[in-house]
Short mmCIF file of N, CA and C in Angstrom, two decimals:
data_model
loop_
_atom_site.label_atom_id
_atom_site.label_comp_id
_atom_site.label_asym_id
_atom_site.label_seq_id
_atom_site.Cartn_x
_atom_site.Cartn_y
_atom_site.Cartn_z
N UNK A 1 40.68 -1.57 -27.45
CA UNK A 1 41.15 -2.92 -27.69
C UNK A 1 40.05 -3.93 -27.42
N UNK A 2 40.08 -4.98 -28.17
CA UNK A 2 39.11 -6.05 -27.99
C UNK A 2 39.50 -6.88 -26.78
N UNK A 3 38.52 -7.37 -26.06
CA UNK A 3 38.76 -8.26 -24.93
C UNK A 3 38.42 -9.66 -25.38
N UNK A 4 39.41 -10.52 -25.46
CA UNK A 4 39.16 -11.88 -25.89
C UNK A 4 39.77 -12.83 -24.87
N UNK A 5 39.19 -14.01 -24.77
CA UNK A 5 39.73 -15.04 -23.89
C UNK A 5 40.06 -16.25 -24.71
N UNK A 6 41.18 -16.86 -24.42
CA UNK A 6 41.59 -18.06 -25.12
C UNK A 6 41.77 -19.15 -24.11
N UNK A 7 41.11 -20.26 -24.34
CA UNK A 7 41.24 -21.41 -23.48
C UNK A 7 42.47 -22.21 -23.94
N UNK A 8 43.51 -22.30 -23.12
CA UNK A 8 44.75 -22.95 -23.57
C UNK A 8 44.62 -24.47 -23.63
N UNK A 9 43.95 -24.95 -24.65
CA UNK A 9 43.81 -26.39 -24.80
C UNK A 9 45.15 -27.03 -25.07
N UNK A 10 45.30 -28.24 -24.63
CA UNK A 10 46.59 -28.94 -24.73
C UNK A 10 47.14 -28.92 -26.15
N UNK A 11 46.30 -29.12 -27.13
CA UNK A 11 46.77 -29.18 -28.51
C UNK A 11 47.29 -27.83 -29.00
N UNK A 12 46.87 -26.74 -28.35
CA UNK A 12 47.26 -25.41 -28.81
C UNK A 12 48.50 -24.87 -28.13
N UNK A 13 48.95 -25.49 -27.06
CA UNK A 13 50.14 -24.99 -26.38
C UNK A 13 51.36 -25.20 -27.25
N UNK A 14 52.07 -24.12 -27.48
CA UNK A 14 53.29 -24.22 -28.26
C UNK A 14 54.45 -24.42 -27.28
N UNK A 15 54.79 -25.67 -27.06
CA UNK A 15 55.85 -25.97 -26.11
C UNK A 15 57.24 -25.77 -26.72
N UNK A 16 57.28 -25.37 -27.98
CA UNK A 16 58.55 -25.10 -28.64
C UNK A 16 58.83 -23.60 -28.53
N UNK A 17 59.37 -23.18 -27.47
CA UNK A 17 59.66 -21.77 -27.25
C UNK A 17 61.15 -21.62 -26.98
N UNK A 18 61.54 -20.46 -26.54
CA UNK A 18 62.97 -20.20 -26.39
C UNK A 18 63.63 -20.95 -25.23
N UNK A 19 62.84 -21.53 -24.32
CA UNK A 19 63.40 -22.28 -23.20
C UNK A 19 62.89 -23.72 -23.24
N UNK A 20 63.42 -24.56 -24.11
CA UNK A 20 62.87 -25.90 -24.28
C UNK A 20 63.04 -26.82 -23.07
N UNK A 21 63.89 -26.48 -22.14
CA UNK A 21 64.14 -27.38 -21.00
C UNK A 21 63.42 -26.97 -19.73
N UNK A 22 62.50 -26.06 -19.84
CA UNK A 22 61.74 -25.66 -18.67
C UNK A 22 60.25 -25.77 -18.97
N UNK A 23 59.43 -25.75 -17.95
CA UNK A 23 57.99 -25.87 -18.17
C UNK A 23 57.43 -24.66 -18.93
N UNK A 24 56.29 -24.86 -19.54
CA UNK A 24 55.55 -23.77 -20.17
C UNK A 24 54.88 -23.01 -19.04
N UNK A 25 55.11 -21.71 -18.95
CA UNK A 25 54.65 -20.92 -17.81
C UNK A 25 53.51 -20.00 -18.22
N UNK A 26 52.40 -20.13 -17.49
CA UNK A 26 51.24 -19.28 -17.70
C UNK A 26 50.97 -18.53 -16.39
N UNK A 27 51.16 -17.21 -16.43
CA UNK A 27 50.93 -16.38 -15.24
C UNK A 27 49.57 -15.72 -15.32
N UNK A 28 48.83 -15.76 -14.23
CA UNK A 28 47.57 -15.05 -14.14
C UNK A 28 47.80 -13.79 -13.31
N UNK A 29 47.45 -12.65 -13.89
CA UNK A 29 47.60 -11.36 -13.23
C UNK A 29 46.24 -10.68 -13.20
N UNK A 30 46.10 -9.69 -12.35
CA UNK A 30 44.85 -8.95 -12.32
C UNK A 30 44.63 -8.31 -10.97
N UNK A 31 43.58 -7.52 -10.91
CA UNK A 31 43.29 -6.84 -9.66
C UNK A 31 42.89 -7.80 -8.54
N UNK A 32 42.98 -7.33 -7.33
CA UNK A 32 42.55 -8.10 -6.17
C UNK A 32 41.10 -8.51 -6.32
N UNK A 33 40.82 -9.77 -6.00
CA UNK A 33 39.45 -10.26 -6.05
C UNK A 33 38.94 -10.64 -7.43
N UNK A 34 39.82 -10.66 -8.42
CA UNK A 34 39.39 -10.96 -9.79
C UNK A 34 39.09 -12.44 -10.01
N UNK A 35 39.63 -13.31 -9.15
CA UNK A 35 39.38 -14.73 -9.30
C UNK A 35 40.56 -15.52 -9.84
N UNK A 36 41.76 -15.00 -9.67
CA UNK A 36 42.95 -15.67 -10.19
C UNK A 36 43.16 -17.05 -9.56
N UNK A 37 43.08 -17.12 -8.24
CA UNK A 37 43.34 -18.38 -7.53
C UNK A 37 42.31 -19.43 -7.91
N UNK A 38 41.06 -19.08 -7.91
CA UNK A 38 40.00 -20.02 -8.26
C UNK A 38 40.12 -20.46 -9.72
N UNK A 39 40.47 -19.54 -10.60
CA UNK A 39 40.63 -19.88 -12.01
C UNK A 39 41.79 -20.86 -12.20
N UNK A 40 42.88 -20.63 -11.50
CA UNK A 40 44.01 -21.56 -11.57
C UNK A 40 43.59 -22.95 -11.12
N UNK A 41 42.83 -23.01 -10.05
CA UNK A 41 42.35 -24.31 -9.55
C UNK A 41 41.49 -25.00 -10.59
N UNK A 42 40.61 -24.25 -11.24
CA UNK A 42 39.74 -24.83 -12.25
C UNK A 42 40.54 -25.31 -13.45
N UNK A 43 41.53 -24.53 -13.88
CA UNK A 43 42.37 -24.94 -15.01
C UNK A 43 43.18 -26.19 -14.67
N UNK A 44 43.79 -26.19 -13.49
CA UNK A 44 44.64 -27.32 -13.09
C UNK A 44 43.85 -28.60 -12.92
N UNK A 45 42.61 -28.48 -12.45
CA UNK A 45 41.82 -29.66 -12.15
C UNK A 45 40.97 -30.17 -13.30
N UNK A 46 40.89 -29.43 -14.38
CA UNK A 46 40.04 -29.85 -15.50
C UNK A 46 40.79 -30.85 -16.37
N UNK A 47 40.21 -32.01 -16.61
CA UNK A 47 40.94 -33.07 -17.33
C UNK A 47 41.22 -32.78 -18.80
N UNK A 48 40.52 -31.84 -19.41
CA UNK A 48 40.71 -31.60 -20.84
C UNK A 48 41.54 -30.37 -21.17
N UNK A 49 41.80 -29.51 -20.22
CA UNK A 49 42.50 -28.26 -20.51
C UNK A 49 43.92 -28.52 -21.01
N UNK A 50 44.68 -29.31 -20.28
CA UNK A 50 46.06 -29.56 -20.66
C UNK A 50 46.32 -31.00 -21.08
N UNK A 51 45.27 -31.76 -21.24
CA UNK A 51 45.42 -33.14 -21.69
C UNK A 51 46.27 -33.95 -20.74
N UNK A 52 47.25 -34.62 -21.29
CA UNK A 52 48.12 -35.48 -20.48
C UNK A 52 49.36 -34.75 -19.96
N UNK A 53 49.44 -33.46 -20.22
CA UNK A 53 50.58 -32.69 -19.75
C UNK A 53 50.53 -32.59 -18.21
N UNK A 54 51.69 -32.70 -17.59
CA UNK A 54 51.79 -32.63 -16.13
C UNK A 54 51.81 -31.16 -15.73
N UNK A 55 50.87 -30.79 -14.86
CA UNK A 55 50.69 -29.40 -14.45
C UNK A 55 51.19 -29.22 -13.02
N UNK A 56 51.79 -28.07 -12.76
CA UNK A 56 52.19 -27.68 -11.42
C UNK A 56 51.74 -26.26 -11.15
N UNK A 57 51.68 -25.89 -9.88
CA UNK A 57 51.25 -24.55 -9.49
C UNK A 57 52.37 -23.82 -8.77
N UNK A 58 52.45 -22.53 -9.00
CA UNK A 58 53.40 -21.68 -8.31
C UNK A 58 52.64 -20.49 -7.76
N UNK A 59 52.74 -20.26 -6.46
CA UNK A 59 52.08 -19.11 -5.86
C UNK A 59 53.09 -18.04 -5.52
N UNK A 60 52.81 -16.84 -5.98
CA UNK A 60 53.57 -15.66 -5.58
C UNK A 60 52.73 -14.79 -4.66
N UNK A 61 51.48 -15.23 -4.41
CA UNK A 61 50.54 -14.46 -3.61
C UNK A 61 50.69 -14.82 -2.14
N UNK A 62 51.68 -14.20 -1.52
CA UNK A 62 51.91 -14.43 -0.09
C UNK A 62 51.38 -13.27 0.73
N UNK A 63 50.67 -12.35 0.08
CA UNK A 63 50.16 -11.16 0.76
C UNK A 63 48.75 -11.38 1.31
N UNK A 64 47.90 -12.03 0.53
CA UNK A 64 46.50 -12.19 0.93
C UNK A 64 46.40 -13.27 2.00
N UNK A 65 45.69 -12.97 3.05
CA UNK A 65 45.50 -13.93 4.13
C UNK A 65 44.79 -15.17 3.60
N UNK A 66 45.38 -16.32 3.83
CA UNK A 66 44.77 -17.58 3.41
C UNK A 66 45.01 -17.97 1.97
N UNK A 67 45.72 -17.15 1.22
CA UNK A 67 45.91 -17.44 -0.21
C UNK A 67 46.67 -18.75 -0.43
N UNK A 68 47.73 -18.96 0.31
CA UNK A 68 48.54 -20.16 0.13
C UNK A 68 47.75 -21.40 0.55
N UNK A 69 47.05 -21.29 1.67
CA UNK A 69 46.25 -22.43 2.13
C UNK A 69 45.16 -22.78 1.12
N UNK A 70 44.54 -21.77 0.55
CA UNK A 70 43.50 -22.00 -0.45
C UNK A 70 44.08 -22.72 -1.67
N UNK A 71 45.20 -22.24 -2.17
CA UNK A 71 45.82 -22.88 -3.34
C UNK A 71 46.34 -24.27 -3.00
N UNK A 72 46.84 -24.47 -1.78
CA UNK A 72 47.30 -25.79 -1.34
C UNK A 72 46.15 -26.79 -1.37
N UNK A 73 44.99 -26.37 -0.91
CA UNK A 73 43.81 -27.24 -0.94
C UNK A 73 43.45 -27.60 -2.37
N UNK A 74 43.45 -26.61 -3.24
CA UNK A 74 43.15 -26.87 -4.65
C UNK A 74 44.18 -27.82 -5.26
N UNK A 75 45.46 -27.61 -4.95
CA UNK A 75 46.52 -28.46 -5.49
C UNK A 75 46.33 -29.90 -5.04
N UNK A 76 45.98 -30.10 -3.78
CA UNK A 76 45.74 -31.45 -3.28
C UNK A 76 44.56 -32.11 -3.97
N UNK A 77 43.48 -31.36 -4.16
CA UNK A 77 42.30 -31.90 -4.84
C UNK A 77 42.58 -32.27 -6.29
N UNK A 78 43.42 -31.47 -6.95
CA UNK A 78 43.75 -31.71 -8.36
C UNK A 78 44.94 -32.66 -8.52
N UNK A 79 45.57 -33.03 -7.40
CA UNK A 79 46.75 -33.91 -7.42
C UNK A 79 47.88 -33.31 -8.25
N UNK A 80 48.17 -32.03 -7.99
CA UNK A 80 49.27 -31.35 -8.69
C UNK A 80 50.20 -30.75 -7.65
N UNK A 81 51.49 -30.66 -7.97
CA UNK A 81 52.44 -30.07 -7.03
C UNK A 81 52.28 -28.55 -6.95
N UNK A 82 52.60 -28.02 -5.78
CA UNK A 82 52.54 -26.57 -5.54
C UNK A 82 53.85 -26.12 -4.92
N UNK A 83 54.37 -25.03 -5.43
CA UNK A 83 55.52 -24.37 -4.83
C UNK A 83 55.12 -22.94 -4.52
N UNK A 84 55.76 -22.36 -3.51
CA UNK A 84 55.49 -20.99 -3.10
C UNK A 84 56.79 -20.22 -3.10
N UNK A 85 56.77 -19.02 -3.68
CA UNK A 85 57.91 -18.11 -3.62
C UNK A 85 57.51 -16.95 -2.71
N UNK A 86 58.10 -16.91 -1.52
CA UNK A 86 57.75 -15.88 -0.56
C UNK A 86 58.42 -14.54 -0.88
N UNK A 87 59.53 -14.61 -1.54
CA UNK A 87 60.27 -13.42 -1.95
C UNK A 87 60.57 -13.54 -3.44
N UNK A 88 60.67 -12.41 -4.15
CA UNK A 88 60.98 -12.49 -5.59
C UNK A 88 62.25 -13.30 -5.89
N UNK A 89 63.23 -13.22 -5.01
CA UNK A 89 64.48 -13.96 -5.24
C UNK A 89 64.27 -15.47 -5.23
N UNK A 90 63.17 -15.95 -4.66
CA UNK A 90 62.88 -17.39 -4.60
C UNK A 90 62.16 -17.92 -5.83
N UNK A 91 61.78 -17.03 -6.74
CA UNK A 91 60.96 -17.43 -7.89
C UNK A 91 61.64 -18.48 -8.75
N UNK A 92 62.87 -18.24 -9.12
CA UNK A 92 63.56 -19.18 -10.02
C UNK A 92 63.81 -20.53 -9.36
N UNK A 93 64.14 -20.54 -8.07
CA UNK A 93 64.36 -21.83 -7.40
C UNK A 93 63.04 -22.59 -7.26
N UNK A 94 61.94 -21.88 -7.04
CA UNK A 94 60.63 -22.54 -6.99
C UNK A 94 60.29 -23.15 -8.34
N UNK A 95 60.60 -22.44 -9.41
CA UNK A 95 60.38 -22.99 -10.75
C UNK A 95 61.24 -24.23 -10.98
N UNK A 96 62.47 -24.20 -10.52
CA UNK A 96 63.35 -25.37 -10.67
C UNK A 96 62.77 -26.58 -9.94
N UNK A 97 62.18 -26.35 -8.77
CA UNK A 97 61.57 -27.46 -8.03
C UNK A 97 60.37 -28.05 -8.76
N UNK A 98 59.80 -27.27 -9.67
CA UNK A 98 58.68 -27.76 -10.49
C UNK A 98 59.19 -28.25 -11.85
N UNK A 99 60.46 -28.55 -11.92
CA UNK A 99 61.09 -28.93 -13.18
C UNK A 99 60.55 -30.18 -13.83
N UNK A 100 59.87 -31.02 -13.09
CA UNK A 100 59.34 -32.25 -13.68
C UNK A 100 57.95 -32.08 -14.26
N UNK A 101 57.41 -30.86 -14.22
CA UNK A 101 56.09 -30.61 -14.81
C UNK A 101 56.27 -29.97 -16.19
N UNK A 102 55.21 -30.06 -17.00
CA UNK A 102 55.27 -29.49 -18.35
C UNK A 102 54.63 -28.12 -18.45
N UNK A 103 53.70 -27.84 -17.54
CA UNK A 103 52.99 -26.56 -17.52
C UNK A 103 52.95 -26.06 -16.07
N UNK A 104 53.30 -24.79 -15.87
CA UNK A 104 53.20 -24.18 -14.55
C UNK A 104 52.19 -23.04 -14.63
N UNK A 105 51.19 -23.10 -13.74
CA UNK A 105 50.21 -22.03 -13.61
C UNK A 105 50.62 -21.19 -12.41
N UNK A 106 50.78 -19.88 -12.63
CA UNK A 106 51.31 -19.00 -11.60
C UNK A 106 50.22 -18.08 -11.07
N UNK A 107 50.02 -18.13 -9.76
CA UNK A 107 49.08 -17.27 -9.07
C UNK A 107 49.85 -16.07 -8.54
N UNK A 108 49.54 -14.89 -9.05
CA UNK A 108 50.22 -13.67 -8.64
C UNK A 108 49.35 -12.89 -7.68
N UNK A 109 49.95 -12.03 -6.86
CA UNK A 109 49.13 -11.22 -5.97
C UNK A 109 48.30 -10.22 -6.75
N UNK A 110 47.13 -9.91 -6.24
CA UNK A 110 46.28 -8.91 -6.88
C UNK A 110 46.95 -7.55 -6.83
N UNK A 111 47.07 -6.96 -8.00
CA UNK A 111 47.71 -5.66 -8.09
C UNK A 111 46.95 -4.81 -9.09
N UNK A 112 46.88 -3.52 -8.82
CA UNK A 112 46.29 -2.58 -9.76
C UNK A 112 47.37 -1.97 -10.62
N UNK A 113 47.26 -2.07 -11.93
CA UNK A 113 48.34 -1.61 -12.80
C UNK A 113 48.46 -0.10 -12.90
N UNK A 114 47.58 0.65 -12.25
CA UNK A 114 47.65 2.10 -12.40
C UNK A 114 48.57 2.77 -11.39
N UNK A 115 48.92 2.12 -10.29
CA UNK A 115 49.84 2.74 -9.32
C UNK A 115 51.28 2.32 -9.64
N UNK A 116 52.19 3.25 -9.43
CA UNK A 116 53.60 3.01 -9.77
C UNK A 116 54.18 1.84 -8.99
N UNK A 117 53.87 1.74 -7.70
CA UNK A 117 54.40 0.65 -6.88
C UNK A 117 53.88 -0.70 -7.35
N UNK A 118 52.61 -0.77 -7.70
CA UNK A 118 52.03 -2.02 -8.18
C UNK A 118 52.61 -2.39 -9.55
N UNK A 119 52.80 -1.39 -10.42
CA UNK A 119 53.40 -1.66 -11.74
C UNK A 119 54.80 -2.25 -11.57
N UNK A 120 55.56 -1.70 -10.64
CA UNK A 120 56.91 -2.20 -10.38
C UNK A 120 56.87 -3.65 -9.91
N UNK A 121 55.94 -3.97 -9.01
CA UNK A 121 55.79 -5.35 -8.50
C UNK A 121 55.43 -6.31 -9.63
N UNK A 122 54.49 -5.91 -10.49
CA UNK A 122 54.07 -6.74 -11.62
C UNK A 122 55.25 -6.96 -12.55
N UNK A 123 55.93 -5.89 -12.91
CA UNK A 123 57.08 -5.99 -13.82
C UNK A 123 58.16 -6.90 -13.26
N UNK A 124 58.44 -6.76 -11.97
CA UNK A 124 59.48 -7.57 -11.32
C UNK A 124 59.12 -9.05 -11.34
N UNK A 125 57.87 -9.34 -10.97
CA UNK A 125 57.42 -10.74 -10.96
C UNK A 125 57.50 -11.34 -12.36
N UNK A 126 57.00 -10.62 -13.33
CA UNK A 126 56.99 -11.17 -14.69
C UNK A 126 58.39 -11.29 -15.27
N UNK A 127 59.29 -10.37 -14.94
CA UNK A 127 60.65 -10.49 -15.48
C UNK A 127 61.38 -11.69 -14.89
N UNK A 128 61.12 -12.01 -13.63
CA UNK A 128 61.73 -13.18 -13.01
C UNK A 128 61.14 -14.48 -13.56
N UNK A 129 59.85 -14.46 -13.85
CA UNK A 129 59.17 -15.66 -14.35
C UNK A 129 59.46 -15.94 -15.81
N UNK A 130 59.58 -14.87 -16.60
CA UNK A 130 59.68 -14.99 -18.05
C UNK A 130 58.58 -15.92 -18.59
N UNK A 131 57.30 -15.59 -18.29
CA UNK A 131 56.21 -16.49 -18.69
C UNK A 131 56.02 -16.55 -20.19
N UNK A 132 55.50 -17.69 -20.63
CA UNK A 132 55.17 -17.87 -22.05
C UNK A 132 53.84 -17.18 -22.37
N UNK A 133 52.97 -17.11 -21.38
CA UNK A 133 51.69 -16.43 -21.53
C UNK A 133 51.38 -15.68 -20.24
N UNK A 134 50.74 -14.51 -20.38
CA UNK A 134 50.28 -13.73 -19.24
C UNK A 134 48.80 -13.46 -19.45
N UNK A 135 47.97 -14.01 -18.55
CA UNK A 135 46.52 -13.89 -18.67
C UNK A 135 46.00 -12.88 -17.66
N UNK A 136 45.39 -11.81 -18.16
CA UNK A 136 44.73 -10.84 -17.29
C UNK A 136 43.41 -11.45 -16.87
N UNK A 137 43.18 -11.52 -15.58
CA UNK A 137 41.96 -12.12 -15.04
C UNK A 137 41.07 -11.01 -14.52
N UNK A 138 39.85 -10.95 -15.06
CA UNK A 138 38.90 -9.89 -14.67
C UNK A 138 37.51 -10.49 -14.50
N UNK A 139 36.76 -10.01 -13.50
CA UNK A 139 35.39 -10.49 -13.34
C UNK A 139 34.51 -10.00 -14.49
N UNK A 140 33.63 -10.86 -14.96
CA UNK A 140 32.78 -10.55 -16.10
C UNK A 140 31.87 -9.35 -15.84
N UNK A 141 31.55 -9.09 -14.58
CA UNK A 141 30.66 -7.99 -14.25
C UNK A 141 31.34 -6.63 -14.22
N UNK A 142 32.62 -6.57 -14.48
CA UNK A 142 33.34 -5.30 -14.48
C UNK A 142 32.82 -4.42 -15.61
N UNK A 143 32.61 -3.16 -15.33
CA UNK A 143 32.14 -2.25 -16.37
C UNK A 143 33.11 -2.25 -17.54
N UNK A 144 32.55 -2.18 -18.74
CA UNK A 144 33.36 -2.29 -19.96
C UNK A 144 34.53 -1.30 -19.97
N UNK A 145 34.27 -0.06 -19.60
CA UNK A 145 35.33 0.96 -19.62
C UNK A 145 36.47 0.59 -18.66
N UNK A 146 36.08 0.09 -17.48
CA UNK A 146 37.09 -0.35 -16.52
C UNK A 146 37.86 -1.56 -17.04
N UNK A 147 37.14 -2.50 -17.64
CA UNK A 147 37.78 -3.70 -18.18
C UNK A 147 38.78 -3.34 -19.28
N UNK A 148 38.40 -2.45 -20.16
CA UNK A 148 39.31 -2.02 -21.23
C UNK A 148 40.52 -1.32 -20.63
N UNK A 149 40.30 -0.49 -19.61
CA UNK A 149 41.42 0.18 -18.95
C UNK A 149 42.37 -0.79 -18.28
N UNK A 150 41.82 -1.78 -17.58
CA UNK A 150 42.66 -2.80 -16.93
C UNK A 150 43.44 -3.57 -17.98
N UNK A 151 42.75 -3.99 -19.05
CA UNK A 151 43.42 -4.76 -20.11
C UNK A 151 44.53 -3.94 -20.76
N UNK A 152 44.27 -2.67 -21.01
CA UNK A 152 45.27 -1.80 -21.63
C UNK A 152 46.50 -1.68 -20.73
N UNK A 153 46.27 -1.45 -19.43
CA UNK A 153 47.38 -1.32 -18.50
C UNK A 153 48.20 -2.61 -18.42
N UNK A 154 47.52 -3.75 -18.37
CA UNK A 154 48.25 -5.01 -18.27
C UNK A 154 48.90 -5.39 -19.59
N UNK A 155 48.32 -4.98 -20.70
CA UNK A 155 48.96 -5.25 -21.99
C UNK A 155 50.33 -4.58 -22.03
N UNK A 156 50.42 -3.40 -21.44
CA UNK A 156 51.71 -2.70 -21.34
C UNK A 156 52.69 -3.46 -20.46
N UNK A 157 52.19 -4.32 -19.59
CA UNK A 157 53.02 -5.14 -18.72
C UNK A 157 53.31 -6.50 -19.35
N UNK A 158 52.86 -6.73 -20.59
CA UNK A 158 53.16 -7.98 -21.27
C UNK A 158 52.03 -8.98 -21.35
N UNK A 159 50.80 -8.58 -21.02
CA UNK A 159 49.68 -9.50 -21.08
C UNK A 159 49.45 -10.00 -22.50
N UNK A 160 49.14 -11.27 -22.61
CA UNK A 160 48.90 -11.90 -23.92
C UNK A 160 47.46 -12.38 -24.09
N UNK A 161 46.74 -12.57 -22.99
CA UNK A 161 45.38 -13.10 -23.02
C UNK A 161 44.54 -12.44 -21.94
N UNK A 162 43.23 -12.63 -22.03
CA UNK A 162 42.31 -12.20 -20.98
C UNK A 162 41.41 -13.37 -20.61
N UNK A 163 41.14 -13.49 -19.33
CA UNK A 163 40.20 -14.50 -18.84
C UNK A 163 39.12 -13.76 -18.07
N UNK A 164 37.87 -13.97 -18.46
CA UNK A 164 36.75 -13.39 -17.72
C UNK A 164 36.27 -14.41 -16.71
N UNK A 165 36.14 -13.99 -15.46
CA UNK A 165 35.81 -14.88 -14.37
C UNK A 165 34.45 -14.53 -13.77
N UNK A 166 34.02 -15.37 -12.84
CA UNK A 166 32.81 -15.17 -12.06
C UNK A 166 31.55 -15.21 -12.91
N UNK A 167 31.61 -15.97 -14.00
CA UNK A 167 30.43 -16.14 -14.85
C UNK A 167 29.28 -16.80 -14.09
N UNK A 168 29.63 -17.66 -13.15
CA UNK A 168 28.62 -18.39 -12.37
C UNK A 168 27.80 -17.47 -11.47
N UNK A 169 28.26 -16.26 -11.24
CA UNK A 169 27.53 -15.32 -10.40
C UNK A 169 26.38 -14.66 -11.15
N UNK A 170 26.28 -14.92 -12.47
CA UNK A 170 25.24 -14.29 -13.28
C UNK A 170 24.22 -15.29 -13.77
N UNK A 171 24.10 -16.43 -13.10
CA UNK A 171 23.11 -17.45 -13.50
C UNK A 171 21.70 -17.00 -13.18
#
């Protein structure tokens, strides 16, 4: 499979989907350390990515030490609201609290799609979110064979896009 990345520019977001009364949801998934949290911060804080659309953040990553504090700092710097779902059952209520935003960027815990337990966690999170887009986040330095394997596994979990991260490490 080809690995492509699509920058969700405001003009390209199709806000006419099956749930017109809720925000457009973009979930970032990927292995631990891939750069999901930092990428979400960059997307939320960039003035041209979503144009005038109101962006909010949702964190499901309550496993990694400091993950919530890191995203909270980014949310404050970008002047966007942040909600946290500590348990899967809290996901929908957290989304409701972000009801006044037009786009929600979701930070998911790092999971490897090859283990059964991790696949179950990914599937559960995505089924509760019902995201409009699922972006697999992978570091650009990942070996091609590994990247294709990760993308293939996440495509089976509903991935729609790929984002290559950590480009700045190769300057």
